[in-house]
Short mmCIF file of N, CA, C and O in Angstrom, two decimals:
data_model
loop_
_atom_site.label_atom_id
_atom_site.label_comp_id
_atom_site.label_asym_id
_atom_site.label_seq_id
_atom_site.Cartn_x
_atom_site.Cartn_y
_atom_site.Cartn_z
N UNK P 27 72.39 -147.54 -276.38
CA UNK P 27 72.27 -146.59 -275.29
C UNK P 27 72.75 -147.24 -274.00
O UNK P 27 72.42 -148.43 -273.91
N UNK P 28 73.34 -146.84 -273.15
CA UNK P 28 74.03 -146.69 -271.89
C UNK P 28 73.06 -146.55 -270.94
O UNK P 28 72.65 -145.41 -270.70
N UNK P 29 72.49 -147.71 -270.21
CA UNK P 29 71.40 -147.48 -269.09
C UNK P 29 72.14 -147.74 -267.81
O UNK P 29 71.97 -147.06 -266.80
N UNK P 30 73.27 -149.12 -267.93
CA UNK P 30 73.43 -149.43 -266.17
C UNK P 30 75.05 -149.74 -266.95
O UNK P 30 75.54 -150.24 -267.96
N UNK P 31 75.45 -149.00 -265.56
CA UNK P 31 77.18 -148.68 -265.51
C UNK P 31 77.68 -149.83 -264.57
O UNK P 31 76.83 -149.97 -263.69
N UNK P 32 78.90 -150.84 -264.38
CA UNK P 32 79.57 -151.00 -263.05
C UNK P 32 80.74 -150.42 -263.54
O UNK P 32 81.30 -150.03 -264.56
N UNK P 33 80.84 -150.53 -262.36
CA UNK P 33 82.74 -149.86 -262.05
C UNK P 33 83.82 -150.81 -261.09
O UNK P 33 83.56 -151.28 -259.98
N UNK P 34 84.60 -150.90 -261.56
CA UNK P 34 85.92 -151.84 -261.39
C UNK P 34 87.25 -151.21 -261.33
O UNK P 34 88.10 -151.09 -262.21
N UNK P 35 87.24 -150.67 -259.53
CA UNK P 35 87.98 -149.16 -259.14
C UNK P 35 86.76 -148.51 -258.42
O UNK P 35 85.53 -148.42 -258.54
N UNK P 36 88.05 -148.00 -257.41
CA UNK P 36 86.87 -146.67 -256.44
C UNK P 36 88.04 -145.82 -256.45
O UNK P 36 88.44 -145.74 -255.29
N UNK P 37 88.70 -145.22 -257.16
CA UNK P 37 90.01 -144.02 -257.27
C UNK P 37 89.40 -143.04 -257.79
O UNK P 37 88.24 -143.26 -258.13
N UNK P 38 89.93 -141.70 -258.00
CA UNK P 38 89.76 -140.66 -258.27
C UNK P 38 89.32 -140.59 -259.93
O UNK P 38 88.84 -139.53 -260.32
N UNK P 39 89.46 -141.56 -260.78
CA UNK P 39 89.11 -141.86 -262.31
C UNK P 39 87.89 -142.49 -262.26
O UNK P 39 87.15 -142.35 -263.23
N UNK P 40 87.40 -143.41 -260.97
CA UNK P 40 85.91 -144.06 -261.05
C UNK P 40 84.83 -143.24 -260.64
O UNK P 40 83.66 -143.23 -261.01
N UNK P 41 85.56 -142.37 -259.61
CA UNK P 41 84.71 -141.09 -259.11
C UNK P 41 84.39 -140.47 -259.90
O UNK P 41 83.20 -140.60 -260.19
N UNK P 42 85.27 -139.35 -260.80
CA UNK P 42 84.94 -138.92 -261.37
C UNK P 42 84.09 -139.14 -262.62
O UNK P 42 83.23 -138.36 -263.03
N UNK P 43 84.42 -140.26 -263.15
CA UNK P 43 83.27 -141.09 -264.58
C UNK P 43 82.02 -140.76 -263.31
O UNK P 43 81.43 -139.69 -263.17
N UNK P 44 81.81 -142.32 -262.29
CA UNK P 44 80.67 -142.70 -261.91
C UNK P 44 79.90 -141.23 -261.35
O UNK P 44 78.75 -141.43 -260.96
N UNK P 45 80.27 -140.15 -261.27
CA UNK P 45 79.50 -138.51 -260.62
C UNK P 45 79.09 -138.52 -262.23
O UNK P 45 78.00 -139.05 -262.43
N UNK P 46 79.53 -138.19 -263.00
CA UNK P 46 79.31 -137.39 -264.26
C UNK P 46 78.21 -138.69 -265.16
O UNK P 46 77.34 -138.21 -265.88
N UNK P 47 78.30 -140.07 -265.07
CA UNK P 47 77.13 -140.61 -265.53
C UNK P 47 76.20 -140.72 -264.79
O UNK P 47 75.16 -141.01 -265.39
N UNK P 48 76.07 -140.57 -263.13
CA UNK P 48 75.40 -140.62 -262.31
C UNK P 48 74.34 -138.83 -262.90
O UNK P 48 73.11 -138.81 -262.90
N UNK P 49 74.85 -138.07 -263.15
CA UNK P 49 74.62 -137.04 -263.23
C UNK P 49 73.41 -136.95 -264.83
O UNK P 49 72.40 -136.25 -264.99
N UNK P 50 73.87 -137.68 -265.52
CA UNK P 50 73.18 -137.59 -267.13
C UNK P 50 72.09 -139.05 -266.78
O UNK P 50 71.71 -139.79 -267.68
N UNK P 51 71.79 -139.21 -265.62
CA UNK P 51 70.94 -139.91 -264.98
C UNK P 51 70.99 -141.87 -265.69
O UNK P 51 70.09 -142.68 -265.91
N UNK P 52 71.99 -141.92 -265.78
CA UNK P 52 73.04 -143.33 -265.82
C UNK P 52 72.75 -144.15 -264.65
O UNK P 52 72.98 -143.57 -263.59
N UNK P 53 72.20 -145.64 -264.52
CA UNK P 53 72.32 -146.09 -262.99
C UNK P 53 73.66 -146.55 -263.23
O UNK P 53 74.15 -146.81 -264.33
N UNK P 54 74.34 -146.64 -261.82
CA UNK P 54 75.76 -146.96 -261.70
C UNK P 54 74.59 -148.33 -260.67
O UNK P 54 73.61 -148.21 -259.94
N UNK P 55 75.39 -149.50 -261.16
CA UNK P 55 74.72 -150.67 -260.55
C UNK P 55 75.60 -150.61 -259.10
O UNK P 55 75.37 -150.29 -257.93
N UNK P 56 76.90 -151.18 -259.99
CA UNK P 56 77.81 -151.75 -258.68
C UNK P 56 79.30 -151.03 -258.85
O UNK P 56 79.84 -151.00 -259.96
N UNK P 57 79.91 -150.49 -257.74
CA UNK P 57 80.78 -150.43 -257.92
C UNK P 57 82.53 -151.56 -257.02
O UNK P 57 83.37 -151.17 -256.20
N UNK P 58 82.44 -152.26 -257.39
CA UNK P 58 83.92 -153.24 -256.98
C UNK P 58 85.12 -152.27 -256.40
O UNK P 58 85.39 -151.16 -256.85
N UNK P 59 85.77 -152.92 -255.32
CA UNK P 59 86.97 -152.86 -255.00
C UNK P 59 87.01 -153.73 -254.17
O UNK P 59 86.09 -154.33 -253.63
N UNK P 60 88.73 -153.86 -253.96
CA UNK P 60 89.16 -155.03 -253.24
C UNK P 60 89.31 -154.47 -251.62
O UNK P 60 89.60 -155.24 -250.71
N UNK P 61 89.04 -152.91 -251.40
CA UNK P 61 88.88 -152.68 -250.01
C UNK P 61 86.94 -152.41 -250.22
O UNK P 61 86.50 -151.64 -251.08
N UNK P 62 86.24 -153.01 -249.50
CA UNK P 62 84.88 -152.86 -249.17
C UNK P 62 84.55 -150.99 -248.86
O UNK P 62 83.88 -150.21 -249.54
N UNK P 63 85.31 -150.75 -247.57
CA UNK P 63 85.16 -149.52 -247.41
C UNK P 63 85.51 -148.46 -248.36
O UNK P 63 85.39 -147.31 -247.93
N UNK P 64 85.93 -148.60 -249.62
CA UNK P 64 86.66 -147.71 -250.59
C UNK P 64 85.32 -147.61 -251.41
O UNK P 64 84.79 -146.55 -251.74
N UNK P 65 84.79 -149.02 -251.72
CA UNK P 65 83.49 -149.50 -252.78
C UNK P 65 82.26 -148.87 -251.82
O UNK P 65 81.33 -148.63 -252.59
N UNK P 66 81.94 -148.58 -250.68
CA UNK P 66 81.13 -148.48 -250.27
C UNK P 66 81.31 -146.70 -250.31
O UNK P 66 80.34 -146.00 -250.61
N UNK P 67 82.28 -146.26 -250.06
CA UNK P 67 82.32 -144.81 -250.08
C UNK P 67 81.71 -143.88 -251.35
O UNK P 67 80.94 -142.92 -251.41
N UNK P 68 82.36 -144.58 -252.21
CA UNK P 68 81.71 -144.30 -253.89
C UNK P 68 80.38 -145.06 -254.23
O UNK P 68 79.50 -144.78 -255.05
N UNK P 69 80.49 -145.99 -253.44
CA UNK P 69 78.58 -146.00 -254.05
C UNK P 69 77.90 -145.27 -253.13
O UNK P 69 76.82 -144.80 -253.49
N UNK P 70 78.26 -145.06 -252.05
CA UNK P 70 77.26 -144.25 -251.55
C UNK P 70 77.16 -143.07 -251.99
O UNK P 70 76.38 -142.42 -251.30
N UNK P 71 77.67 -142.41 -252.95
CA UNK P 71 77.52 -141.09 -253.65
C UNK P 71 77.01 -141.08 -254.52
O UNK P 71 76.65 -140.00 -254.99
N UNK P 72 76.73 -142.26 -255.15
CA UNK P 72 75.95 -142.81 -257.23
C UNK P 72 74.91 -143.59 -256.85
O UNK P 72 74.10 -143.80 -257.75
N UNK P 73 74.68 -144.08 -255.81
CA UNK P 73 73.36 -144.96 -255.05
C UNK P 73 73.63 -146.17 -256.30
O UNK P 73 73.05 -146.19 -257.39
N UNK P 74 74.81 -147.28 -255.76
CA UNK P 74 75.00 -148.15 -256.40
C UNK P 74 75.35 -149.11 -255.42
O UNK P 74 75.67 -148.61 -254.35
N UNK P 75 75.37 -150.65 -255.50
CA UNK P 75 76.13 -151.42 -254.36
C UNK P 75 77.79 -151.42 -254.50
O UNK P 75 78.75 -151.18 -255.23
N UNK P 76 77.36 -151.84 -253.27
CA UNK P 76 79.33 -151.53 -252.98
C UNK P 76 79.71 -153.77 -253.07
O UNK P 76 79.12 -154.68 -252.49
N UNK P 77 80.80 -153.80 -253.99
CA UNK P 77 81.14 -155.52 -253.59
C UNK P 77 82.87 -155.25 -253.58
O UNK P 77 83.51 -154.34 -254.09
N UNK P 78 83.19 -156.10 -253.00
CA UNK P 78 84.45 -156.56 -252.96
C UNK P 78 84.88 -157.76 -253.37
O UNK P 78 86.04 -158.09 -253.58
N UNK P 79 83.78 -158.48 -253.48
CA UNK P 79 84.06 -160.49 -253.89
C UNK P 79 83.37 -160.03 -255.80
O UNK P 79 82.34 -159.53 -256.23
N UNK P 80 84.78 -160.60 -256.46
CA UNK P 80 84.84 -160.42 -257.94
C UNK P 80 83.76 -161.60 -258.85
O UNK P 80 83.65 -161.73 -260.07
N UNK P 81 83.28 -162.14 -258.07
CA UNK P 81 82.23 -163.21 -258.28
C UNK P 81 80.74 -162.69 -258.08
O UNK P 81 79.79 -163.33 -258.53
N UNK P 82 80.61 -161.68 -257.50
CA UNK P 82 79.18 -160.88 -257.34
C UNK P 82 79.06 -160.17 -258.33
O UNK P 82 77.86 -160.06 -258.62
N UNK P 83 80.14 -159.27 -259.44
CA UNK P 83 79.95 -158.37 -260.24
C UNK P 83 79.26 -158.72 -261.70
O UNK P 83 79.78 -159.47 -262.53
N UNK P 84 78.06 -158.10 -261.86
CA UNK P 84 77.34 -157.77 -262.31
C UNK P 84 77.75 -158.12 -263.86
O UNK P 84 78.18 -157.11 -264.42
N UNK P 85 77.72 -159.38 -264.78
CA UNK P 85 78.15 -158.98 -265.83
C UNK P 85 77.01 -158.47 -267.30
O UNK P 85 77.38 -158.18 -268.44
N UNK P 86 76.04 -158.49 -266.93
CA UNK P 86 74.79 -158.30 -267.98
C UNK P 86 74.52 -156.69 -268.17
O UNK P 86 74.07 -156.26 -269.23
N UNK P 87 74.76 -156.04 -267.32
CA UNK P 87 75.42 -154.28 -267.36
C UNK P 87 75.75 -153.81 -268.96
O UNK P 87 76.38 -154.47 -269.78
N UNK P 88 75.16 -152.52 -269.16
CA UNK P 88 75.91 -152.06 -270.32
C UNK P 88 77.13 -152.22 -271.11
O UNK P 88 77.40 -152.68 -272.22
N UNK P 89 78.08 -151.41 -269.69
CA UNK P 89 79.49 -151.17 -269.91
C UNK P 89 79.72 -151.26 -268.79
O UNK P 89 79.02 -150.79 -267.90
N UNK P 90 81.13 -152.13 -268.58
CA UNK P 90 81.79 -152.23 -267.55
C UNK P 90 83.25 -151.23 -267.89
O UNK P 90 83.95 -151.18 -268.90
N UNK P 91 83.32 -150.46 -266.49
CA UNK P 91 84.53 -149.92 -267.16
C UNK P 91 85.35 -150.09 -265.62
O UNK P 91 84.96 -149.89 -264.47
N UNK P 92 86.73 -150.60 -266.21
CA UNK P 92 87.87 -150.85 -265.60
C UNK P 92 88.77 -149.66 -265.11
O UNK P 92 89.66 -149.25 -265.86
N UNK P 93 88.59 -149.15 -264.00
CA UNK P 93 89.22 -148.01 -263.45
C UNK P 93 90.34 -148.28 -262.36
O UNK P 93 90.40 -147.72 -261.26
N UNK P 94 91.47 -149.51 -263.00
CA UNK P 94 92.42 -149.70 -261.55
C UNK P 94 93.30 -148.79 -262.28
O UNK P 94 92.99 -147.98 -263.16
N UNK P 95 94.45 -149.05 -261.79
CA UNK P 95 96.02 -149.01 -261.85
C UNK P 95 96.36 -150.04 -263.20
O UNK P 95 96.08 -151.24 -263.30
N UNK P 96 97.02 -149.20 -264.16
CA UNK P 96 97.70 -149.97 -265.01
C UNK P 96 98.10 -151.43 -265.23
O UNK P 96 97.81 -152.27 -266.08
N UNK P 97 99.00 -151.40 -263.93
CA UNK P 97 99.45 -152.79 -263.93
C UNK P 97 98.52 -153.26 -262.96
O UNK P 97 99.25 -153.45 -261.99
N UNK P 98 97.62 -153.51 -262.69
CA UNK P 98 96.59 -154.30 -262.21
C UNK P 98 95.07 -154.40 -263.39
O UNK P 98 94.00 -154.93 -263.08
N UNK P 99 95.29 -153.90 -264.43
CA UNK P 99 94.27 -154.16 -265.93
C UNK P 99 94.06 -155.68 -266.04
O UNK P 99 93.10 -156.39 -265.76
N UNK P 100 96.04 -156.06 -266.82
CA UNK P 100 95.57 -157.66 -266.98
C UNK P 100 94.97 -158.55 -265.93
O UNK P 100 94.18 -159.42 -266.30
N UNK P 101 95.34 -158.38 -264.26
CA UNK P 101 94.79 -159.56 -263.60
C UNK P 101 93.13 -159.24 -263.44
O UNK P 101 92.43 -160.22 -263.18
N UNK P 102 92.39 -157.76 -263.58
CA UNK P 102 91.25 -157.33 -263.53
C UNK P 102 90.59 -158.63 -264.84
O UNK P 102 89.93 -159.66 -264.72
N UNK P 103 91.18 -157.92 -266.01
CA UNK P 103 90.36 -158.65 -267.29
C UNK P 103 90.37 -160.05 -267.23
O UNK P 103 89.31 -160.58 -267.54
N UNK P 104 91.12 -160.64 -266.97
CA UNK P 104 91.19 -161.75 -267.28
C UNK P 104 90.09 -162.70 -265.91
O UNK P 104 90.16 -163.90 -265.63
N UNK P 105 89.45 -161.98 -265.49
CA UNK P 105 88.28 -162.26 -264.51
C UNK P 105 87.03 -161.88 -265.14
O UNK P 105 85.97 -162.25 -264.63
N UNK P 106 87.04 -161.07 -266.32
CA UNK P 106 85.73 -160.49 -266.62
C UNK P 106 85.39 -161.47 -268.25
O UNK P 106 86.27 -161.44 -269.11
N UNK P 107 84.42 -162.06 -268.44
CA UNK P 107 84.10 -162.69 -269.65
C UNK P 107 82.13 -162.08 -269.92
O UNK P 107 81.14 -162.40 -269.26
N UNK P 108 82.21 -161.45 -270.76
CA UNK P 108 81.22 -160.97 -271.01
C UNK P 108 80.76 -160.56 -272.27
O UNK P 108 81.72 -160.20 -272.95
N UNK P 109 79.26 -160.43 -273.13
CA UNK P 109 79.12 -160.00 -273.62
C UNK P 109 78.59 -158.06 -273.67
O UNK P 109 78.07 -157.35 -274.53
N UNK P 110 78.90 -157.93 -272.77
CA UNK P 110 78.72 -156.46 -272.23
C UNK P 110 79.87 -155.48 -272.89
O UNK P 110 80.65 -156.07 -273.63
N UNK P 111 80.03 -154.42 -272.75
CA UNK P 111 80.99 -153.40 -273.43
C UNK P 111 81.96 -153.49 -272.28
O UNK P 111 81.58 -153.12 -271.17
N UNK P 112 83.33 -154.03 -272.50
CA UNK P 112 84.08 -153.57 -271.37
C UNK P 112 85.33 -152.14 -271.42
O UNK P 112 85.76 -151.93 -272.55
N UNK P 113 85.60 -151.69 -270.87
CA UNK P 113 86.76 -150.40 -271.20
C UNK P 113 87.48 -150.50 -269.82
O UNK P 113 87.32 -151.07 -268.73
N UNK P 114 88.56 -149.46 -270.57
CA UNK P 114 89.91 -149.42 -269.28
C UNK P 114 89.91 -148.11 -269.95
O UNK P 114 89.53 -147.79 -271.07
N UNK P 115 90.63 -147.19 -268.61
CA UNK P 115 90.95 -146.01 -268.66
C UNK P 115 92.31 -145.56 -268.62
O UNK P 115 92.61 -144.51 -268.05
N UNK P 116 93.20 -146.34 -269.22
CA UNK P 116 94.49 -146.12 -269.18
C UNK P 116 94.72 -145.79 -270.64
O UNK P 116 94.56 -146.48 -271.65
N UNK P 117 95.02 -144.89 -270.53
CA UNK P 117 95.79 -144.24 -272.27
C UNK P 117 97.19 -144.75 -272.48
O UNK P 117 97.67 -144.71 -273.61
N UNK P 118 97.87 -145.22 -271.46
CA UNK P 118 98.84 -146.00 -271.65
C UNK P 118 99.32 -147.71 -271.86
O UNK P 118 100.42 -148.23 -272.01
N UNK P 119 98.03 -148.22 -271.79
CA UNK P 119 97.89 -149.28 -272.03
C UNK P 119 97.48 -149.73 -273.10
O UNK P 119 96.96 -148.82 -273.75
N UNK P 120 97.43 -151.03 -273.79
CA UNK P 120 97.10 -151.82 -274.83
C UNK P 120 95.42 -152.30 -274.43
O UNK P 120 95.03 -152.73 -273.34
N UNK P 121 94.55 -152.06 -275.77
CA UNK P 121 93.67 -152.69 -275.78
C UNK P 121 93.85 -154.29 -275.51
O UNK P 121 92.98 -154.76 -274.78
N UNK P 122 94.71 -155.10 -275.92
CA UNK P 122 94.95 -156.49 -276.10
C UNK P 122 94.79 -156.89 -274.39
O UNK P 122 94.71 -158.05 -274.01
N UNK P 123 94.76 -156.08 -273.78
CA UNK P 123 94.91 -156.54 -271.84
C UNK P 123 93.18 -157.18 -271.94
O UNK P 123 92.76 -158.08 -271.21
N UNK P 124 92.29 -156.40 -273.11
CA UNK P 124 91.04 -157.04 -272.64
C UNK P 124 91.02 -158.06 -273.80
O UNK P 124 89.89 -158.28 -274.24
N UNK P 125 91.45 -158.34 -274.05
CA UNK P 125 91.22 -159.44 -275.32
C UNK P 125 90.42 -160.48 -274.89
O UNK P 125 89.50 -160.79 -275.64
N UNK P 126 90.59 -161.30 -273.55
CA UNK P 126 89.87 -162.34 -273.07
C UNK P 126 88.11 -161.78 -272.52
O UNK P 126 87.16 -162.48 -272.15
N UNK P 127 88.20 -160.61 -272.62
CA UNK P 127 86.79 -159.82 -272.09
C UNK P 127 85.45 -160.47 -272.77
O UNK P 127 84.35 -160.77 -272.29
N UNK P 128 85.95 -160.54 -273.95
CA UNK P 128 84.78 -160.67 -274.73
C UNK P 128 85.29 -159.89 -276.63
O UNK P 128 86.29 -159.69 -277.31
N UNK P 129 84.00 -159.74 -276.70
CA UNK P 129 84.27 -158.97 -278.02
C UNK P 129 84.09 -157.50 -278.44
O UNK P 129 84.60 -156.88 -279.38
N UNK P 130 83.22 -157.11 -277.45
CA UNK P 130 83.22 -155.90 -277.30
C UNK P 130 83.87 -154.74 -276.46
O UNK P 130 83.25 -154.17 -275.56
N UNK P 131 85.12 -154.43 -276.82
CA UNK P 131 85.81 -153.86 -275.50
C UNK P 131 86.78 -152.48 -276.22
O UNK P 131 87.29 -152.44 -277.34
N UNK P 132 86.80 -151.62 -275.33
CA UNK P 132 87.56 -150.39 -275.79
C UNK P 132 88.53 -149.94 -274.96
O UNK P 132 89.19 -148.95 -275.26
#
């Protein structure tokens, strides 16, 4: 079961996930971006913290799910080592971008 969400991305794909698990009463812990004010805008709507430093994020979380830009996946993953569930939301991408994640990743 799915208790605590982060998010990695504040775009229109993290919004929309982090409203709709926020909604089925999901805590969204933290949500990351590399602009503060972007991370702070979207957590203030899911009552989650806002970080920008990739060294604060939360890795003991359910599922982490990766909501950048395509070509910004591999330099995301290869920062995240966890036993947590990690995902990316690109249908155009290769699972293999999370390969270094861990073992659990979709």
């Amino acid at each position: 079961m799915i208790r605590a969400v982060s998010f990695v991305g504040s775009g229109n794909v993290a919004t929309q996930f982090a409203k709709a698990f926020r909604e089925k009463d999901v805590l969204i812990q933290q949500i990351f971006s590399r602009d503060i004010n972007h991370a702070k805008e979207l957590s203030s709507q899911v009552n989650a913290s806002a970080i920008s430093d990739f060294s604060e994020l939360n890795l003991s979380v359910d599922l982490i799910i990766i909501a950048v830009n395509d070509d910004a996946i591999d330099e995301v993953a290869k920062q995240i080592k966890t036993s947590s569930v990690v995902i990316h939301m690109s249908g155009a991408s290769s699972l293999s971008k999370l390969e270094n994640c861990g073992e659990n990743t979709g």
